Structure formats: C-alpha cells, structure tokens
Protein backbone atom coordinates (compact mmCIF):
# COMPACT_ATOMS: atom_id res chain seq x y z
CA MET A 1 -36.61 8.78 89.21
CA GLY A 2 -36.21 11.06 92.06
CA ALA A 3 -35.51 8.75 94.98
CA PRO A 4 -31.74 9.03 96.28
CA VAL A 5 -29.41 5.85 95.46
CA ALA A 6 -27.60 4.49 98.42
CA VAL A 7 -24.32 3.00 97.16
CA SER A 8 -21.93 0.72 100.00
CA VAL A 9 -18.94 -0.81 99.68
CA GLU A 10 -16.61 -2.89 102.22
CA VAL A 11 -13.35 -1.79 102.00
CA ARG A 12 -10.19 -3.96 103.87
CA ASN A 13 -6.80 -3.41 104.74
CA ALA A 14 -5.32 -6.73 103.40
CA GLY A 15 -1.30 -5.59 104.25
CA THR A 16 0.80 -5.27 107.47
CA PHE A 17 0.91 -1.71 107.86
CA ALA A 18 -1.90 0.83 108.57
CA ALA A 19 -2.70 2.21 105.28
CA ASP A 20 -5.24 5.34 104.07
CA GLU A 21 -7.47 4.36 100.60
CA VAL A 22 -9.53 6.87 98.76
CA VAL A 23 -12.23 5.33 97.54
CA GLN A 24 -13.54 6.52 94.43
CA LEU A 25 -17.21 6.23 92.91
CA TYR A 26 -17.98 6.92 89.64
CA VAL A 27 -21.07 7.04 87.23
CA THR A 28 -21.26 6.20 83.60
CA ASP A 29 -24.54 7.13 81.59
CA VAL A 30 -24.35 4.15 79.12
CA GLU A 31 -26.98 5.89 76.95
CA ALA A 32 -26.88 9.45 77.13
CA SER A 33 -28.89 11.49 74.25
CA GLY A 34 -25.79 13.54 74.08
CA PRO A 35 -22.12 13.72 74.86
CA VAL A 36 -21.21 12.93 78.15
CA PRO A 37 -17.78 11.98 80.14
CA LEU A 38 -16.74 8.20 80.03
CA ARG A 39 -16.84 8.21 83.28
CA ALA A 40 -17.65 11.23 86.17
CA LEU A 41 -16.25 11.41 89.63
CA LYS A 42 -19.47 11.74 91.89
CA GLY A 43 -17.66 10.95 95.44
CA PHE A 44 -15.08 10.14 97.05
CA GLN A 45 -14.13 8.95 100.94
CA ARG A 46 -10.78 8.82 102.55
CA VAL A 47 -10.63 5.78 105.06
CA SER A 48 -7.55 5.14 107.36
CA LEU A 49 -7.28 1.46 108.41
CA ARG A 50 -5.15 -0.76 110.70
CA PRO A 51 -3.66 -3.90 109.49
CA GLY A 52 -6.74 -6.37 108.67
CA GLU A 53 -9.73 -3.88 109.29
CA LYS A 54 -12.53 -3.88 107.55
CA ARG A 55 -15.04 -0.76 107.10
CA THR A 56 -18.12 -0.36 105.25
CA VAL A 57 -17.80 3.25 103.23
CA ARG A 58 -21.32 4.25 102.16
CA PHE A 59 -22.39 6.97 99.34
CA THR A 60 -25.72 8.44 98.40
CA LEU A 61 -26.33 9.69 95.01
CA ASP A 62 -29.15 12.38 94.24
CA GLU A 63 -30.77 12.93 90.77
CA ARG A 64 -28.13 15.50 89.73
CA ALA A 65 -25.25 12.54 89.92
CA PHE A 66 -27.31 11.18 87.19
CA SER A 67 -27.88 14.03 84.95
CA LEU A 68 -26.31 15.71 81.87
CA VAL A 69 -26.53 18.91 80.01
CA GLY A 70 -28.57 18.85 77.05
CA SER A 71 -27.68 21.18 73.98
CA ASP A 72 -30.42 23.62 75.17
CA GLY A 73 -28.19 24.43 78.26
CA ARG A 74 -30.71 22.58 80.77
CA ARG A 75 -29.66 20.06 83.09
CA ILE A 76 -31.58 16.87 82.82
CA VAL A 77 -32.08 13.20 84.19
CA GLU A 78 -32.95 10.83 81.59
CA PRO A 79 -34.25 7.14 81.81
CA GLY A 80 -31.94 4.91 80.85
CA ARG A 81 -28.75 2.57 81.82
CA PHE A 82 -25.87 3.82 84.14
CA ALA A 83 -22.80 1.85 85.11
CA ILE A 84 -21.49 2.78 88.98
CA ALA A 85 -17.79 1.87 90.01
CA VAL A 86 -16.32 2.16 93.02
CA GLY A 87 -12.95 1.33 94.41
CA GLY A 88 -9.45 2.74 94.88
CA LYS A 89 -8.79 3.76 91.24
CA GLN A 90 -10.58 4.26 88.15
CA PRO A 91 -12.22 1.61 86.63
CA GLY A 92 -10.16 0.16 83.41
CA LEU A 93 -7.39 2.02 84.86
CA ALA A 94 -4.15 -0.25 84.22
CA GLY A 95 -0.60 -0.40 85.45
CA THR A 96 -0.53 0.58 88.87
CA ALA A 97 1.85 -0.74 91.12
CA ASP A 98 -1.09 -1.60 93.45
CA ALA A 99 -3.27 -3.51 90.82
CA ALA A 100 -3.24 -6.59 92.60
CA THR A 101 -4.65 -5.14 95.72
CA THR A 102 -6.55 -2.38 94.59
CA MET A 103 -10.06 -3.54 93.08
CA VAL A 104 -12.99 -1.75 91.70
CA VAL A 105 -16.57 -3.15 91.69
CA THR A 106 -19.01 -2.25 89.14
CA ALA A 107 -23.05 -2.34 88.85
CA ASP A 108 -25.51 -1.71 86.29
CA LEU A 109 -28.34 0.91 87.31
CA GLU A 110 -31.75 1.32 85.20
CA LEU A 111 -33.18 4.41 85.88
CA THR A 112 -37.24 4.76 84.76
CA GLY A 113 -39.87 7.14 84.24
CA THR A 114 -39.52 10.21 82.17
CA ALA A 115 -37.07 12.89 81.59
CA LYS A 116 -36.68 15.50 84.05
CA THR A 117 -35.26 19.01 83.86
CA LEU A 118 -33.63 19.99 86.80
CA ALA A 119 -32.74 23.59 88.51
CA PRO A 120 -29.52 24.83 87.30
C-alpha cells in the first residue's frame, strides 16, 4: 500500500451534437472492517466532446481514497478488495434516459500489506 493508483477511461461522444459529460469515479471497499458507504465519489471531470470525438480521462487515487474512519476515530487504510467504477453516472443507477449510451466500467483492486493509520 502507499503507491498512487492510476485509472483511465476512454470517453466517446456517439451522438451527432457537441456534448459535455461528467465522468465520475467511485470506490467501494468490499471487505471493510466497519461501516462504509456503498460507494464513495472519489473524483470527477467534465469533458466537452465534439460529435464522434474520443478522449482519455485520467484519475490518480492516493491512499486516502481507500481509507475509512475506524470506531476509534482514526483514518486507516486496510488491505483488502475494492471495486472501482468509472462512467457518466453512478454504478447500478437505473432508469436514466441515456442508459443505452452512458456506460459504467468497473474493475476490482486488491490492496496488500498491513493496515496503515493516516494523518487526520
């Protein structure tokens, strides 16, 4: 643990008009030792795209993005499995008008090592 995690995703405007997209990155601690949010927004970027244009959007996550606050009030990073989701909406969000064109890409990440206490 400790090294930043680089995440990138290619975004494409499949429409016939120029458009903006807000690319959102969520992290889920799948094996947390205590209560954590179902998903936590850890980054977002607004990109403007011409029709047919593609662009790579990059995020860098530090160890704080994978931390939780323990019952003793200390912020810690624990080893374990995390899910990262990147896209134009929250993962699992249904019923949006653009559901056919707005995708969310997910991946699993395993942090190894020992638990680490972070500065407040």
